[in-house]
Amino acid sequence: MLDSYGRKIEYMRVSITDRCNLRCRYCIPDGIAKVPMSAILTYEEITEICRAAVSLGISRFKITGGEPFARLGCTDLIRSIKSIEGTEEVTVTTNGQILHEYLDELKDIGIDGINISLDTLDPERYTYITGGGRLENTLRAIELSVDSGIRTKINCLIQRGFNEDEILDMADLAFRYGIDVRFIELMPIGAGDMSKGVPGAEILEVLKDKYPDLMPDTSRHGNGPAVYYKRSGSDGAIGFISAIHGKFCSSCNRIRLTSQGLLKPCLYYENGIDLKPLLAEGEDAVREAMEKAISSKPKEHHFGRQDETEGRSEHRLMSQIGG
Ligand code: SAM
């Protein structure tokens, strides 16, 4: 359906848990306050909401967390959403730490894509930035995912003074595996407020210095706002998701569902509609509430504005929203 600014909303990020097996320093360095499972949507409830979404023309879903594979039965949910008539795509985003356990099943389900978060290729830095993760697990997950033929993308966050020196090495993964490597700008959400990201344009300059043949690639790569570049003769592409310095709100096509059932029209604002209590009333009630949330989708975010903390009302952590 269209929102009040004429944007076609067709994609929903579905957070299935706010728990994570990592403690990334810009996300949840101290972990999260545990929410009882009774407050979290069941898989049946999530499937019901996705069914209502499909009836509104929202047919592409990204399963996210926290860490989605930290919740038992994640693949069962993916299977249920895939089986809703009208669903066009279900993808998942993961830190890759335990992905190898699920790859065969994901392949069998026909998952449409896996995004893997990876900020560094240095084992010590990886353990530091993720608060205890093991680089080898995520590298193995990337190799297995690529080998299995599932569309694989890497999401990388570059921080000033931490991994700026790895921009070229991270980009090389795109050319080595023939996949998309996307550089995501750090957003001042949760602990992200305390770190400093590097603008996408600056990363592009570094890449163009080494690869003068890097050219804009306008072919469709997915549902997101990434802007892509390619080298001639290479399958891999470099993407930029520059939410702060390359604001893309005018083409935003998404809404977000938190694991507790809040439907969020915009990442920047705290408000949304709580779908959990409406589930007992049936699909029509859920659909109506979703329509209302979409109609109230704000025109734009104001991240990066001098006084942006005044306008921003979102105080949840990224792991509670799902990115
Ligand atoms: N655990 C899953 C993963 O790693 O993909 C899903 C949830 S995680 C919150 C989703 C993405 O959000 C990760 O790629 C992470 O790097 C990114 N992220 C976390 N905090 C962020 C922030 N403040 N700004 C931008 N991206 C952030």
mmCIF file with all atom_site columns, C-alpha atoms in Angstrom, residues 51-258:
data_model
loop_
_atom_site.group_PDB
_atom_site.id
_atom_site.type_symbol
_atom_site.label_atom_id
_atom_site.label_alt_id
_atom_site.label_comp_id
_atom_site.label_asym_id
_atom_site.label_entity_id
_atom_site.label_seq_id
_atom_site.pdbx_PDB_ins_code
_atom_site.Cartn_x
_atom_site.Cartn_y
_atom_site.Cartn_z
_atom_site.occupancy
_atom_site.B_iso_or_equiv
_atom_site.pdbx_formal_charge
_atom_site.auth_seq_id
_atom_site.auth_comp_id
_atom_site.auth_asym_id
_atom_site.auth_atom_id
_atom_site.pdbx_PDB_model_num
ATOM 1   C CA . ARG A 1 51  ? -0.258 -12.745 6.569   1.00 0.00 ? 51  ARG A CA 1
ATOM 2   C CA . ALA A 1 52  ? -2.038 -9.442  7.238   1.00 0.00 ? 52  ALA A CA 1
ATOM 3   C CA . ALA A 1 53  ? 0.969  -7.623  5.782   1.00 0.00 ? 53  ALA A CA 1
ATOM 4   C CA . VAL A 1 54  ? 0.834  -9.681  2.588   1.00 0.00 ? 54  VAL A CA 1
ATOM 5   C CA . SER A 1 55  ? -2.832 -8.762  2.184   1.00 0.00 ? 55  SER A CA 1
ATOM 6   C CA . LEU A 1 56  ? -1.688 -5.110  2.169   1.00 0.00 ? 56  LEU A CA 1
ATOM 7   C CA . GLY A 1 57  ? 0.936  -5.728  -0.488  1.00 0.00 ? 57  GLY A CA 1
ATOM 8   C CA . ILE A 1 58  ? 3.873  -6.101  1.896   1.00 0.00 ? 58  ILE A CA 1
ATOM 9   C CA . SER A 1 59  ? 5.312  -9.301  0.521   1.00 0.00 ? 59  SER A CA 1
ATOM 10  C CA . ARG A 1 60  ? 9.029  -9.132  1.325   1.00 0.00 ? 60  ARG A CA 1
ATOM 11  C CA . PHE A 1 61  ? 10.312 -9.889  4.791   1.00 0.00 ? 61  PHE A CA 1
ATOM 12  C CA . LYS A 1 62  ? 13.672 -9.680  6.509   1.00 0.00 ? 62  LYS A CA 1
ATOM 13  C CA . ILE A 1 63  ? 14.019 -11.788 9.648   1.00 0.00 ? 63  ILE A CA 1
ATOM 14  C CA . THR A 1 64  ? 16.235 -10.024 12.150  1.00 0.00 ? 64  THR A CA 1
ATOM 15  C CA . GLY A 1 65  ? 17.007 -9.869  15.876  1.00 0.00 ? 65  GLY A CA 1
ATOM 16  C CA . GLY A 1 66  ? 18.880 -9.384  18.182  1.00 0.00 ? 66  GLY A CA 1
ATOM 17  C CA . GLU A 1 67  ? 20.363 -12.467 16.637  1.00 0.00 ? 67  GLU A CA 1
ATOM 18  C CA . PRO A 1 68  ? 17.570 -14.403 14.909  1.00 0.00 ? 68  PRO A CA 1
ATOM 19  C CA . PHE A 1 69  ? 19.315 -17.771 15.273  1.00 0.00 ? 69  PHE A CA 1
ATOM 20  C CA . ALA A 1 70  ? 19.571 -17.186 19.027  1.00 0.00 ? 70  ALA A CA 1
ATOM 21  C CA . ARG A 1 71  ? 15.830 -17.933 19.175  1.00 0.00 ? 71  ARG A CA 1
ATOM 22  C CA . LEU A 1 72  ? 15.009 -21.631 18.890  1.00 0.00 ? 72  LEU A CA 1
ATOM 23  C CA . GLY A 1 73  ? 12.984 -22.638 15.866  1.00 0.00 ? 73  GLY A CA 1
ATOM 24  C CA . CYS A 1 74  ? 13.872 -19.599 13.758  1.00 0.00 ? 74  CYS A CA 1
ATOM 25  C CA . THR A 1 75  ? 13.895 -21.767 10.637  1.00 0.00 ? 75  THR A CA 1
ATOM 26  C CA . ASP A 1 76  ? 10.342 -23.005 11.429  1.00 0.00 ? 76  ASP A CA 1
ATOM 27  C CA . LEU A 1 77  ? 9.169  -19.419 11.358  1.00 0.00 ? 77  LEU A CA 1
ATOM 28  C CA . ILE A 1 78  ? 10.972 -18.747 8.079   1.00 0.00 ? 78  ILE A CA 1
ATOM 29  C CA . ARG A 1 79  ? 9.256  -21.808 6.620   1.00 0.00 ? 79  ARG A CA 1
ATOM 30  C CA . SER A 1 80  ? 5.815  -20.604 7.785   1.00 0.00 ? 80  SER A CA 1
ATOM 31  C CA . ILE A 1 81  ? 6.284  -17.113 6.342   1.00 0.00 ? 81  ILE A CA 1
ATOM 32  C CA . LYS A 1 82  ? 7.582  -18.565 3.064   1.00 0.00 ? 82  LYS A CA 1
ATOM 33  C CA . SER A 1 83  ? 4.427  -20.633 2.818   1.00 0.00 ? 83  SER A CA 1
ATOM 34  C CA . ILE A 1 84  ? 2.031  -17.660 3.070   1.00 0.00 ? 84  ILE A CA 1
ATOM 35  C CA . GLU A 1 85  ? 0.461  -17.269 -0.338  1.00 0.00 ? 85  GLU A CA 1
ATOM 36  C CA . GLY A 1 86  ? 1.635  -14.033 -1.874  1.00 0.00 ? 86  GLY A CA 1
ATOM 37  C CA . THR A 1 87  ? 4.969  -13.871 -0.030  1.00 0.00 ? 87  THR A CA 1
ATOM 38  C CA . GLU A 1 88  ? 7.599  -12.932 -2.562  1.00 0.00 ? 88  GLU A CA 1
ATOM 39  C CA . GLU A 1 89  ? 10.736 -13.033 -0.500  1.00 0.00 ? 89  GLU A CA 1
ATOM 40  C CA . VAL A 1 90  ? 12.054 -13.985 2.938   1.00 0.00 ? 90  VAL A CA 1
ATOM 41  C CA . THR A 1 91  ? 15.626 -13.172 3.838   1.00 0.00 ? 91  THR A CA 1
ATOM 42  C CA . VAL A 1 92  ? 17.525 -13.160 7.120   1.00 0.00 ? 92  VAL A CA 1
ATOM 43  C CA . THR A 1 93  ? 20.253 -11.025 8.659   1.00 0.00 ? 93  THR A CA 1
ATOM 44  C CA . THR A 1 94  ? 22.704 -12.639 11.080  1.00 0.00 ? 94  THR A CA 1
ATOM 45  C CA . ASN A 1 95  ? 26.084 -12.226 12.688  1.00 0.00 ? 95  ASN A CA 1
ATOM 46  C CA . GLY A 1 96  ? 26.930 -15.676 11.318  1.00 0.00 ? 96  GLY A CA 1
ATOM 47  C CA . GLN A 1 97  ? 28.284 -17.083 14.583  1.00 0.00 ? 97  GLN A CA 1
ATOM 48  C CA . ILE A 1 98  ? 26.052 -20.189 14.511  1.00 0.00 ? 98  ILE A CA 1
ATOM 49  C CA . LEU A 1 99  ? 24.736 -19.977 10.969  1.00 0.00 ? 99  LEU A CA 1
ATOM 50  C CA . HIS A 1 100 ? 26.470 -23.185 9.841   1.00 0.00 ? 100 HIS A CA 1
ATOM 51  C CA . GLU A 1 101 ? 24.028 -25.200 11.969  1.00 0.00 ? 101 GLU A CA 1
ATOM 52  C CA . TYR A 1 102 ? 21.087 -23.935 9.920   1.00 0.00 ? 102 TYR A CA 1
ATOM 53  C CA . LEU A 1 103 ? 22.376 -23.587 6.373   1.00 0.00 ? 103 LEU A CA 1
ATOM 54  C CA . ASP A 1 104 ? 21.129 -26.928 5.043   1.00 0.00 ? 104 ASP A CA 1
ATOM 55  C CA . GLU A 1 105 ? 17.683 -26.241 6.372   1.00 0.00 ? 105 GLU A CA 1
ATOM 56  C CA . LEU A 1 106 ? 17.669 -22.685 5.027   1.00 0.00 ? 106 LEU A CA 1
ATOM 57  C CA . LYS A 1 107 ? 18.664 -23.984 1.634   1.00 0.00 ? 107 LYS A CA 1
ATOM 58  C CA . ASP A 1 108 ? 15.900 -26.587 1.813   1.00 0.00 ? 108 ASP A CA 1
ATOM 59  C CA . ILE A 1 109 ? 13.321 -23.931 2.764   1.00 0.00 ? 109 ILE A CA 1
ATOM 60  C CA . GLY A 1 110 ? 14.431 -21.842 -0.192  1.00 0.00 ? 110 GLY A CA 1
ATOM 61  C CA . ILE A 1 111 ? 15.553 -18.785 1.762   1.00 0.00 ? 111 ILE A CA 1
ATOM 62  C CA . ASP A 1 112 ? 15.938 -15.880 -0.648  1.00 0.00 ? 112 ASP A CA 1
ATOM 63  C CA . GLY A 1 113 ? 19.046 -14.373 0.835   1.00 0.00 ? 113 GLY A CA 1
ATOM 64  C CA . ILE A 1 114 ? 21.319 -14.103 3.864   1.00 0.00 ? 114 ILE A CA 1
ATOM 65  C CA . ASN A 1 115 ? 22.987 -10.926 5.064   1.00 0.00 ? 115 ASN A CA 1
ATOM 66  C CA . ILE A 1 116 ? 25.982 -11.470 7.311   1.00 0.00 ? 116 ILE A CA 1
ATOM 67  C CA . SER A 1 117 ? 27.369 -8.728  9.541   1.00 0.00 ? 117 SER A CA 1
ATOM 68  C CA . LEU A 1 118 ? 31.152 -8.444  9.533   1.00 0.00 ? 118 LEU A CA 1
ATOM 69  C CA . ASP A 1 119 ? 33.169 -5.354  10.412  1.00 0.00 ? 119 ASP A CA 1
ATOM 70  C CA . THR A 1 120 ? 36.740 -6.622  10.478  1.00 0.00 ? 120 THR A CA 1
ATOM 71  C CA . LEU A 1 121 ? 38.998 -9.412  9.224   1.00 0.00 ? 121 LEU A CA 1
ATOM 72  C CA . ASP A 1 122 ? 41.300 -9.196  12.212  1.00 0.00 ? 122 ASP A CA 1
ATOM 73  C CA . PRO A 1 123 ? 40.486 -11.924 14.797  1.00 0.00 ? 123 PRO A CA 1
ATOM 74  C CA . GLU A 1 124 ? 41.413 -9.783  17.810  1.00 0.00 ? 124 GLU A CA 1
ATOM 75  C CA . ARG A 1 125 ? 39.500 -6.769  16.570  1.00 0.00 ? 125 ARG A CA 1
ATOM 76  C CA . TYR A 1 126 ? 36.527 -9.003  15.833  1.00 0.00 ? 126 TYR A CA 1
ATOM 77  C CA . THR A 1 127 ? 36.480 -10.347 19.366  1.00 0.00 ? 127 THR A CA 1
ATOM 78  C CA . TYR A 1 128 ? 36.863 -6.820  20.732  1.00 0.00 ? 128 TYR A CA 1
ATOM 79  C CA . ILE A 1 129 ? 34.145 -5.124  18.657  1.00 0.00 ? 129 ILE A CA 1
ATOM 80  C CA . THR A 1 130 ? 31.648 -7.971  19.089  1.00 0.00 ? 130 THR A CA 1
ATOM 81  C CA . GLY A 1 131 ? 32.337 -8.390  22.800  1.00 0.00 ? 131 GLY A CA 1
ATOM 82  C CA . GLY A 1 132 ? 33.552 -11.992 22.508  1.00 0.00 ? 132 GLY A CA 1
ATOM 83  C CA . GLY A 1 133 ? 32.686 -13.293 19.030  1.00 0.00 ? 133 GLY A CA 1
ATOM 84  C CA . ARG A 1 134 ? 34.957 -15.555 16.986  1.00 0.00 ? 134 ARG A CA 1
ATOM 85  C CA . LEU A 1 135 ? 35.921 -14.335 13.534  1.00 0.00 ? 135 LEU A CA 1
ATOM 86  C CA . GLU A 1 136 ? 36.482 -17.850 12.185  1.00 0.00 ? 136 GLU A CA 1
ATOM 87  C CA . ASN A 1 137 ? 32.815 -18.735 12.761  1.00 0.00 ? 137 ASN A CA 1
ATOM 88  C CA . THR A 1 138 ? 31.551 -15.843 10.689  1.00 0.00 ? 138 THR A CA 1
ATOM 89  C CA . LEU A 1 139 ? 34.125 -16.348 7.918   1.00 0.00 ? 139 LEU A CA 1
ATOM 90  C CA . ARG A 1 140 ? 33.110 -19.999 7.744   1.00 0.00 ? 140 ARG A CA 1
ATOM 91  C CA . ALA A 1 141 ? 29.443 -18.969 7.595   1.00 0.00 ? 141 ALA A CA 1
ATOM 92  C CA . ILE A 1 142 ? 30.175 -16.672 4.656   1.00 0.00 ? 142 ILE A CA 1
ATOM 93  C CA . GLU A 1 143 ? 32.037 -19.392 2.744   1.00 0.00 ? 143 GLU A CA 1
ATOM 94  C CA . LEU A 1 144 ? 29.347 -22.011 3.403   1.00 0.00 ? 144 LEU A CA 1
ATOM 95  C CA . SER A 1 145 ? 26.560 -19.628 2.495   1.00 0.00 ? 145 SER A CA 1
ATOM 96  C CA . VAL A 1 146 ? 28.252 -18.634 -0.772  1.00 0.00 ? 146 VAL A CA 1
ATOM 97  C CA . ASP A 1 147 ? 29.025 -22.297 -1.572  1.00 0.00 ? 147 ASP A CA 1
ATOM 98  C CA . SER A 1 148 ? 25.426 -23.286 -0.959  1.00 0.00 ? 148 SER A CA 1
ATOM 99  C CA . GLY A 1 149 ? 24.323 -20.913 -3.691  1.00 0.00 ? 149 GLY A CA 1
ATOM 100 C CA . ILE A 1 150 ? 22.210 -18.753 -1.371  1.00 0.00 ? 150 ILE A CA 1
ATOM 101 C CA . ARG A 1 151 ? 22.390 -15.046 -2.257  1.00 0.00 ? 151 ARG A CA 1
ATOM 102 C CA . THR A 1 152 ? 24.820 -13.763 0.353   1.00 0.00 ? 152 THR A CA 1
ATOM 103 C CA . LYS A 1 153 ? 25.627 -10.178 1.310   1.00 0.00 ? 153 LYS A CA 1
ATOM 104 C CA . ILE A 1 154 ? 28.050 -8.789  3.844   1.00 0.00 ? 154 ILE A CA 1
ATOM 105 C CA . ASN A 1 155 ? 27.121 -5.750  5.948   1.00 0.00 ? 155 ASN A CA 1
ATOM 106 C CA . CYS A 1 156 ? 30.085 -3.800  7.279   1.00 0.00 ? 156 CYS A CA 1
ATOM 107 C CA . LEU A 1 157 ? 30.189 -0.854  9.604   1.00 0.00 ? 157 LEU A CA 1
ATOM 108 C CA . ILE A 1 158 ? 33.317 1.298   9.453   1.00 0.00 ? 158 ILE A CA 1
ATOM 109 C CA . GLN A 1 159 ? 34.195 3.310   12.542  1.00 0.00 ? 159 GLN A CA 1
ATOM 110 C CA . ARG A 1 160 ? 36.626 6.167   12.781  1.00 0.00 ? 160 ARG A CA 1
ATOM 111 C CA . GLY A 1 161 ? 39.899 5.050   14.340  1.00 0.00 ? 161 GLY A CA 1
ATOM 112 C CA . PHE A 1 162 ? 38.883 1.400   14.545  1.00 0.00 ? 162 PHE A CA 1
ATOM 113 C CA . ASN A 1 163 ? 38.666 -0.309  11.147  1.00 0.00 ? 163 ASN A CA 1
ATOM 114 C CA . GLU A 1 164 ? 39.160 2.502   8.613   1.00 0.00 ? 164 GLU A CA 1
ATOM 115 C CA . ASP A 1 165 ? 42.320 0.721   7.501   1.00 0.00 ? 165 ASP A CA 1
ATOM 116 C CA . GLU A 1 166 ? 40.272 -2.334  6.444   1.00 0.00 ? 166 GLU A CA 1
ATOM 117 C CA . ILE A 1 167 ? 38.036 -0.684  3.859   1.00 0.00 ? 167 ILE A CA 1
ATOM 118 C CA . LEU A 1 168 ? 39.949 -2.225  0.939   1.00 0.00 ? 168 LEU A CA 1
ATOM 119 C CA . ASP A 1 169 ? 40.207 -5.660  2.531   1.00 0.00 ? 169 ASP A CA 1
ATOM 120 C CA . MET A 1 170 ? 36.491 -5.714  3.269   1.00 0.00 ? 170 MET A CA 1
ATOM 121 C CA . ALA A 1 171 ? 35.659 -4.589  -0.268  1.00 0.00 ? 171 ALA A CA 1
ATOM 122 C CA . ASP A 1 172 ? 37.899 -7.324  -1.671  1.00 0.00 ? 172 ASP A CA 1
ATOM 123 C CA . LEU A 1 173 ? 35.505 -9.917  -0.221  1.00 0.00 ? 173 LEU A CA 1
ATOM 124 C CA . ALA A 1 174 ? 32.995 -8.737  -2.830  1.00 0.00 ? 174 ALA A CA 1
ATOM 125 C CA . PHE A 1 175 ? 35.398 -9.445  -5.674  1.00 0.00 ? 175 PHE A CA 1
ATOM 126 C CA . ARG A 1 176 ? 36.711 -12.672 -4.149  1.00 0.00 ? 176 ARG A CA 1
ATOM 127 C CA . TYR A 1 177 ? 33.292 -14.251 -3.586  1.00 0.00 ? 177 TYR A CA 1
ATOM 128 C CA . GLY A 1 178 ? 31.306 -12.439 -6.266  1.00 0.00 ? 178 GLY A CA 1
ATOM 129 C CA . ILE A 1 179 ? 28.869 -11.076 -3.668  1.00 0.00 ? 179 ILE A CA 1
ATOM 130 C CA . ASP A 1 180 ? 27.663 -7.698  -2.400  1.00 0.00 ? 180 ASP A CA 1
ATOM 131 C CA . VAL A 1 181 ? 29.603 -6.035  0.396   1.00 0.00 ? 181 VAL A CA 1
ATOM 132 C CA . ARG A 1 182 ? 27.668 -3.097  1.820   1.00 0.00 ? 182 ARG A CA 1
ATOM 133 C CA . PHE A 1 183 ? 29.089 -0.323  3.953   1.00 0.00 ? 183 PHE A CA 1
ATOM 134 C CA . ILE A 1 184 ? 26.489 0.852   6.452   1.00 0.00 ? 184 ILE A CA 1
ATOM 135 C CA . GLU A 1 185 ? 26.749 4.222   8.144   1.00 0.00 ? 185 GLU A CA 1
ATOM 136 C CA . LEU A 1 186 ? 26.666 4.111   11.906  1.00 0.00 ? 186 LEU A CA 1
ATOM 137 C CA . MET A 1 187 ? 23.461 5.591   13.285  1.00 0.00 ? 187 MET A CA 1
ATOM 138 C CA . PRO A 1 188 ? 23.247 7.352   16.644  1.00 0.00 ? 188 PRO A CA 1
ATOM 139 C CA . ILE A 1 189 ? 20.931 4.736   18.067  1.00 0.00 ? 189 ILE A CA 1
ATOM 140 C CA . GLY A 1 190 ? 21.601 3.050   21.386  1.00 0.00 ? 190 GLY A CA 1
ATOM 141 C CA . ALA A 1 191 ? 25.334 2.701   21.989  1.00 0.00 ? 191 ALA A CA 1
ATOM 142 C CA . GLY A 1 192 ? 25.876 3.917   18.409  1.00 0.00 ? 192 GLY A CA 1
ATOM 143 C CA . ASP A 1 193 ? 25.564 7.403   19.912  1.00 0.00 ? 193 ASP A CA 1
ATOM 144 C CA . MET A 1 194 ? 28.967 6.983   21.514  1.00 0.00 ? 194 MET A CA 1
ATOM 145 C CA . SER A 1 195 ? 30.930 5.878   18.442  1.00 0.00 ? 195 SER A CA 1
ATOM 146 C CA . LYS A 1 196 ? 31.863 7.740   15.298  1.00 0.00 ? 196 LYS A CA 1
ATOM 147 C CA . GLY A 1 197 ? 31.059 6.322   11.904  1.00 0.00 ? 197 GLY A CA 1
ATOM 148 C CA . VAL A 1 198 ? 32.717 7.074   8.576   1.00 0.00 ? 198 VAL A CA 1
ATOM 149 C CA . PRO A 1 199 ? 30.506 8.594   5.840   1.00 0.00 ? 199 PRO A CA 1
ATOM 150 C CA . GLY A 1 200 ? 29.879 6.373   2.826   1.00 0.00 ? 200 GLY A CA 1
ATOM 151 C CA . ALA A 1 201 ? 31.232 9.054   0.464   1.00 0.00 ? 201 ALA A CA 1
ATOM 152 C CA . GLU A 1 202 ? 34.586 8.930   2.225   1.00 0.00 ? 202 GLU A CA 1
ATOM 153 C CA . ILE A 1 203 ? 34.724 5.145   1.894   1.00 0.00 ? 203 ILE A CA 1
ATOM 154 C CA . LEU A 1 204 ? 33.891 5.441   -1.799  1.00 0.00 ? 204 LEU A CA 1
ATOM 155 C CA . GLU A 1 205 ? 36.831 7.809   -2.284  1.00 0.00 ? 205 GLU A CA 1
ATOM 156 C CA . VAL A 1 206 ? 39.211 5.281   -0.718  1.00 0.00 ? 206 VAL A CA 1
ATOM 157 C CA . LEU A 1 207 ? 37.853 2.574   -3.010  1.00 0.00 ? 207 LEU A CA 1
ATOM 158 C CA . LYS A 1 208 ? 37.999 4.707   -6.134  1.00 0.00 ? 208 LYS A CA 1
ATOM 159 C CA . ASP A 1 209 ? 41.659 5.474   -5.464  1.00 0.00 ? 209 ASP A CA 1
ATOM 160 C CA . LYS A 1 210 ? 42.459 1.775   -5.641  1.00 0.00 ? 210 LYS A CA 1
ATOM 161 C CA . TYR A 1 211 ? 39.825 0.836   -8.252  1.00 0.00 ? 211 TYR A CA 1
ATOM 162 C CA . PRO A 1 212 ? 39.406 3.697   -10.730 1.00 0.00 ? 212 PRO A CA 1
ATOM 163 C CA . ASP A 1 213 ? 37.140 1.413   -12.787 1.00 0.00 ? 213 ASP A CA 1
ATOM 164 C CA . LEU A 1 214 ? 34.527 1.361   -10.012 1.00 0.00 ? 214 LEU A CA 1
ATOM 165 C CA . MET A 1 215 ? 31.295 2.532   -11.667 1.00 0.00 ? 215 MET A CA 1
ATOM 166 C CA . PRO A 1 216 ? 27.715 3.083   -10.447 1.00 0.00 ? 216 PRO A CA 1
ATOM 167 C CA . ASP A 1 217 ? 25.622 -0.046  -10.870 1.00 0.00 ? 217 ASP A CA 1
ATOM 168 C CA . THR A 1 218 ? 21.936 0.715   -11.275 1.00 0.00 ? 218 THR A CA 1
ATOM 169 C CA . SER A 1 219 ? 20.723 -2.885  -11.499 1.00 0.00 ? 219 SER A CA 1
ATOM 170 C CA . ARG A 1 220 ? 18.381 -4.039  -8.726  1.00 0.00 ? 220 ARG A CA 1
ATOM 171 C CA . HIS A 1 221 ? 20.167 -5.820  -5.872  1.00 0.00 ? 221 HIS A CA 1
ATOM 172 C CA . GLY A 1 222 ? 17.358 -6.212  -3.359  1.00 0.00 ? 222 GLY A CA 1
ATOM 173 C CA . ASN A 1 223 ? 14.717 -4.202  -1.555  1.00 0.00 ? 223 ASN A CA 1
ATOM 174 C CA . GLY A 1 224 ? 16.869 -1.741  0.243   1.00 0.00 ? 224 GLY A CA 1
ATOM 175 C CA . PRO A 1 225 ? 18.202 1.742   -0.158  1.00 0.00 ? 225 PRO A CA 1
ATOM 176 C CA . ALA A 1 226 ? 21.792 0.724   -0.946  1.00 0.00 ? 226 ALA A CA 1
ATOM 177 C CA . VAL A 1 227 ? 23.552 2.487   -3.806  1.00 0.00 ? 227 VAL A CA 1
ATOM 178 C CA . TYR A 1 228 ? 25.860 0.095   -5.641  1.00 0.00 ? 228 TYR A CA 1
ATOM 179 C CA . TYR A 1 229 ? 29.153 0.263   -7.538  1.00 0.00 ? 229 TYR A CA 1
ATOM 180 C CA . LYS A 1 230 ? 30.811 -2.399  -9.666  1.00 0.00 ? 230 LYS A CA 1
ATOM 181 C CA . ARG A 1 231 ? 34.095 -3.051  -11.397 1.00 0.00 ? 231 ARG A CA 1
ATOM 182 C CA . SER A 1 232 ? 34.034 -4.193  -14.978 1.00 0.00 ? 232 SER A CA 1
ATOM 183 C CA . GLY A 1 233 ? 34.311 -7.959  -15.240 1.00 0.00 ? 233 GLY A CA 1
ATOM 184 C CA . SER A 1 234 ? 33.571 -8.629  -11.578 1.00 0.00 ? 234 SER A CA 1
ATOM 185 C CA . ASP A 1 235 ? 30.444 -10.268 -10.172 1.00 0.00 ? 235 ASP A CA 1
ATOM 186 C CA . GLY A 1 236 ? 30.768 -8.663  -6.769  1.00 0.00 ? 236 GLY A CA 1
ATOM 187 C CA . ALA A 1 237 ? 29.453 -5.198  -5.996  1.00 0.00 ? 237 ALA A CA 1
ATOM 188 C CA . ILE A 1 238 ? 30.052 -2.615  -3.303  1.00 0.00 ? 238 ILE A CA 1
ATOM 189 C CA . GLY A 1 239 ? 26.980 -1.083  -1.714  1.00 0.00 ? 239 GLY A CA 1
ATOM 190 C CA . PHE A 1 240 ? 26.517 1.983   0.452   1.00 0.00 ? 240 PHE A CA 1
ATOM 191 C CA . ILE A 1 241 ? 23.688 2.397   2.912   1.00 0.00 ? 241 ILE A CA 1
ATOM 192 C CA . SER A 1 242 ? 24.262 5.982   3.893   1.00 0.00 ? 242 SER A CA 1
ATOM 193 C CA . ALA A 1 243 ? 21.314 6.700   6.154   1.00 0.00 ? 243 ALA A CA 1
ATOM 194 C CA . ILE A 1 244 ? 22.926 9.826   7.580   1.00 0.00 ? 244 ILE A CA 1
ATOM 195 C CA . HIS A 1 245 ? 24.901 11.399  4.726   1.00 0.00 ? 245 HIS A CA 1
ATOM 196 C CA . GLY A 1 246 ? 22.840 10.055  1.852   1.00 0.00 ? 246 GLY A CA 1
ATOM 197 C CA . LYS A 1 247 ? 19.352 10.273  3.280   1.00 0.00 ? 247 LYS A CA 1
ATOM 198 C CA . PHE A 1 248 ? 16.943 8.058   1.321   1.00 0.00 ? 248 PHE A CA 1
ATOM 199 C CA . CYS A 1 249 ? 13.654 8.676   3.168   1.00 0.00 ? 249 CYS A CA 1
ATOM 200 C CA . SER A 1 250 ? 11.864 9.781   0.002   1.00 0.00 ? 250 SER A CA 1
ATOM 201 C CA . SER A 1 251 ? 12.156 6.231   -1.336  1.00 0.00 ? 251 SER A CA 1
ATOM 202 C CA . CYS A 1 252 ? 11.725 4.393   1.984   1.00 0.00 ? 252 CYS A CA 1
ATOM 203 C CA . ASN A 1 253 ? 9.593  1.291   1.358   1.00 0.00 ? 253 ASN A CA 1
ATOM 204 C CA . ARG A 1 254 ? 9.705  -0.345  4.771   1.00 0.00 ? 254 ARG A CA 1
ATOM 205 C CA . ILE A 1 255 ? 8.141  -0.761  8.168   1.00 0.00 ? 255 ILE A CA 1
ATOM 206 C CA . ARG A 1 256 ? 9.513  -2.601  11.177  1.00 0.00 ? 256 ARG A CA 1
ATOM 207 C CA . LEU A 1 257 ? 7.982  -5.083  13.586  1.00 0.00 ? 257 LEU A CA 1
ATOM 208 C CA . THR A 1 258 ? 9.669  -5.485  16.965  1.00 0.00 ? 258 THR A CA 1
#
